[in-house]
């Protein structure tokens, strides 16, 4: 089973392009153009599913992707909205991770006293401020000033949230 800790976030599939199954992907970095990537991992209904990458070409601030067995607009439409990842093992040795807020889904969040507040289940970017949604139901705005420590190896974020923020 593929775990999120094994993956590097690449972007999000946003819309179908044409009738042959190409999909526009909003990219977080130029990784798909800088590395020789054969497989993409899509998050479908909470499960990570591998797809062979047949072709990638630049388009605006993203890329048009062709995936194996995705050869119609209808099949491509079913994948729109999916987050796209690559396996970290497929990355070049000299690749520098550019940790994005979206890649923090699954991280455990603790307060200053190391009390667990929950795991990040979603990052809501539909508002001006990014909102972090936790498995406990708590929601707080993402702001660098709130972060005490971000430990990538333990997938843990220690935060100092303003008094009363969690009780809103």
CSV table of C-alpha atoms in Angstrom, one decimal:
chain,number,residue,atom,x,y,z
A,1,UNK,CA,0.0,0.0,0.0
A,2,UNK,CA,1.3,3.5,-0.9
A,3,UNK,CA,1.7,5.9,2.0
A,4,UNK,CA,1.7,9.7,1.7
A,5,UNK,CA,5.1,9.8,3.5
A,6,UNK,CA,6.6,8.1,0.4
A,7,UNK,CA,5.3,10.8,-1.9
A,8,UNK,CA,6.2,14.3,-3.1
A,9,UNK,CA,3.3,16.5,-4.1
A,10,UNK,CA,3.3,17.7,-7.7
A,11,UNK,CA,0.0,19.5,-8.3
A,12,UNK,CA,-3.7,19.1,-8.8
A,13,UNK,CA,-5.6,17.9,-11.9
A,14,UNK,CA,-8.0,20.6,-12.8
A,15,UNK,CA,-9.7,20.2,-16.1
A,16,UNK,CA,-9.9,18.1,-19.2
A,17,UNK,CA,-8.1,19.3,-22.3
A,18,UNK,CA,-9.5,18.0,-25.6
A,19,UNK,CA,-11.2,14.7,-26.3
A,20,UNK,CA,-8.3,12.3,-26.0
A,21,UNK,CA,-8.0,12.2,-22.2
A,22,UNK,CA,-5.4,14.9,-21.7
A,23,UNK,CA,-5.7,16.7,-18.3
A,24,UNK,CA,-4.5,20.1,-17.2
A,25,UNK,CA,-2.5,19.9,-14.0
A,26,UNK,CA,-1.7,23.0,-11.9
A,27,UNK,CA,1.8,22.4,-10.8
A,28,UNK,CA,3.5,23.2,-7.4
A,29,UNK,CA,7.0,23.0,-9.0
A,30,UNK,CA,8.7,22.2,-12.3
A,31,UNK,CA,9.5,18.7,-11.2
A,32,UNK,CA,7.8,17.0,-14.1
A,33,UNK,CA,10.0,18.9,-16.5
A,34,UNK,CA,13.2,18.5,-14.5
A,35,UNK,CA,13.1,14.8,-13.8
A,36,UNK,CA,12.5,11.6,-15.8
A,37,UNK,CA,9.2,10.5,-14.2
A,38,UNK,CA,7.4,7.4,-15.5
A,39,UNK,CA,4.7,7.1,-12.8
A,40,UNK,CA,2.3,9.6,-11.2
A,41,UNK,CA,0.4,8.7,-8.0
A,42,UNK,CA,-3.2,10.2,-7.9
A,43,UNK,CA,-5.2,10.4,-4.7
A,44,UNK,CA,-8.6,8.9,-5.5
A,45,UNK,CA,-11.1,8.8,-2.7
A,46,UNK,CA,-8.4,8.8,-0.1
A,47,UNK,CA,-6.4,6.0,-1.8
A,48,UNK,CA,-3.2,6.5,-3.7
A,49,UNK,CA,-3.4,5.0,-7.2
A,50,UNK,CA,-0.4,4.8,-9.7
A,51,UNK,CA,-0.8,5.9,-13.3
A,52,UNK,CA,1.8,5.6,-16.0
A,53,UNK,CA,2.8,9.0,-17.4
A,54,UNK,CA,2.8,8.8,-21.1
A,55,UNK,CA,3.5,12.5,-22.0
A,56,UNK,CA,3.8,15.9,-20.3
A,57,UNK,CA,3.9,19.2,-22.0
A,58,UNK,CA,3.9,22.8,-20.7
A,59,UNK,CA,0.7,24.8,-20.6
A,60,UNK,CA,0.4,28.2,-18.8
A,61,UNK,CA,1.4,27.7,-15.2
A,62,UNK,CA,1.0,24.0,-15.3
A,63,UNK,CA,1.2,21.0,-17.7
A,64,UNK,CA,-1.0,18.9,-19.9
A,65,UNK,CA,-0.7,15.2,-18.9
A,66,UNK,CA,-1.4,12.1,-20.8
A,67,UNK,CA,-1.9,9.0,-18.6
A,68,UNK,CA,-2.1,5.4,-19.6
A,69,UNK,CA,-5.7,4.1,-20.0
A,70,UNK,CA,-7.0,7.6,-19.7
A,71,UNK,CA,-7.9,8.1,-23.4
A,72,UNK,CA,-11.3,9.8,-23.4
A,73,UNK,CA,-12.5,13.1,-22.0
A,74,UNK,CA,-15.0,11.1,-19.8
A,75,UNK,CA,-12.2,9.1,-18.2
A,76,UNK,CA,-10.2,12.3,-17.7
A,77,UNK,CA,-13.1,14.1,-16.1
A,78,UNK,CA,-13.3,11.5,-13.4
A,79,UNK,CA,-9.8,12.4,-12.3
A,80,UNK,CA,-10.3,16.2,-12.1
A,81,UNK,CA,-9.7,17.5,-8.6
A,82,UNK,CA,-7.3,14.7,-7.7
A,83,UNK,CA,-4.0,15.6,-6.1
A,84,UNK,CA,-0.9,14.4,-8.0
A,85,UNK,CA,2.2,13.0,-6.4
A,86,UNK,CA,5.4,11.2,-7.4
A,87,UNK,CA,7.2,8.5,-5.4
A,88,UNK,CA,10.2,10.1,-3.6
A,89,UNK,CA,12.3,7.1,-4.7
A,90,UNK,CA,11.8,8.2,-8.4
A,91,UNK,CA,13.3,11.7,-7.7
A,92,UNK,CA,16.8,12.5,-8.7
A,93,UNK,CA,19.4,12.4,-5.9
A,94,UNK,CA,20.0,16.1,-6.1
A,95,UNK,CA,16.3,17.1,-5.9
A,96,UNK,CA,15.5,19.6,-3.3
A,97,UNK,CA,12.1,19.2,-1.8
A,98,UNK,CA,9.9,22.2,-1.9
A,99,UNK,CA,7.5,21.4,0.9
A,100,UNK,CA,4.2,22.9,0.1
A,101,UNK,CA,1.3,23.5,2.4
A,102,UNK,CA,-0.8,20.9,0.5
A,103,UNK,CA,1.8,18.2,1.2
A,104,UNK,CA,1.1,18.6,4.9
A,105,UNK,CA,-2.1,16.6,4.7
A,106,UNK,CA,-1.6,13.7,7.1
A,107,UNK,CA,0.7,15.6,9.4
A,108,UNK,CA,-0.1,15.5,13.2
A,109,UNK,CA,-0.6,18.9,14.8
A,110,UNK,CA,0.3,19.5,18.4
A,111,UNK,CA,0.1,22.6,20.6
A,112,UNK,CA,2.9,24.2,22.7
A,113,UNK,CA,2.4,21.6,25.4
A,114,UNK,CA,2.6,18.7,22.8
A,115,UNK,CA,-1.1,17.9,23.2
A,116,UNK,CA,-2.4,16.4,20.0
A,117,UNK,CA,-4.9,18.7,18.2
A,118,UNK,CA,-5.5,16.3,15.3
A,119,UNK,CA,-4.1,15.2,11.9
A,120,UNK,CA,-4.4,17.6,9.0
A,121,UNK,CA,-7.2,16.2,6.7
A,122,UNK,CA,-7.5,19.2,4.3
A,123,UNK,CA,-6.0,22.5,3.4
A,124,UNK,CA,-8.8,24.8,2.3
A,125,UNK,CA,-7.5,27.4,-0.2
A,126,UNK,CA,-10.9,28.7,-1.3
A,127,UNK,CA,-10.5,31.8,0.9
A,128,UNK,CA,-7.9,34.5,1.1
A,129,UNK,CA,-6.3,32.8,4.1
A,130,UNK,CA,-5.4,29.1,3.9
A,131,UNK,CA,-7.4,27.1,6.4
A,132,UNK,CA,-6.1,24.0,8.0
A,133,UNK,CA,-8.7,21.4,8.8
A,134,UNK,CA,-7.9,18.7,11.4
A,135,UNK,CA,-9.3,15.3,12.0
A,136,UNK,CA,-10.7,16.5,15.4
A,137,UNK,CA,-12.9,19.0,13.6
A,138,UNK,CA,-10.7,22.0,14.5
A,139,UNK,CA,-9.9,24.6,11.9
A,140,UNK,CA,-7.3,27.3,12.0
A,141,UNK,CA,-5.7,29.7,9.5
A,142,UNK,CA,-2.3,28.8,8.2
A,143,UNK,CA,0.3,31.4,9.2
A,144,UNK,CA,4.0,31.2,9.6
A,145,UNK,CA,3.9,33.0,12.9
A,146,UNK,CA,1.9,30.1,14.4
A,147,UNK,CA,4.5,27.4,13.5
A,148,UNK,CA,7.0,26.6,16.3
A,149,UNK,CA,8.4,23.5,14.6
A,150,UNK,CA,7.8,21.5,11.5
A,151,UNK,CA,9.3,18.0,11.6
A,152,UNK,CA,9.2,16.4,8.2
A,153,UNK,CA,10.6,13.1,9.3
A,154,UNK,CA,8.0,12.7,12.1
A,155,UNK,CA,5.2,14.3,10.1
A,156,UNK,CA,4.5,16.6,13.0
A,157,UNK,CA,3.8,20.3,13.3
A,158,UNK,CA,4.0,22.1,16.6
A,159,UNK,CA,1.9,25.3,16.7
A,160,UNK,CA,1.3,28.2,19.0
A,161,UNK,CA,-2.2,29.4,18.2
A,162,UNK,CA,-3.5,32.7,19.6
A,163,UNK,CA,-5.6,32.4,22.8
A,164,UNK,CA,-9.2,31.6,22.0
A,165,UNK,CA,-8.7,30.9,18.3
A,166,UNK,CA,-9.7,27.2,18.6
A,167,UNK,CA,-12.8,28.1,20.6
A,168,UNK,CA,-14.4,30.2,17.7
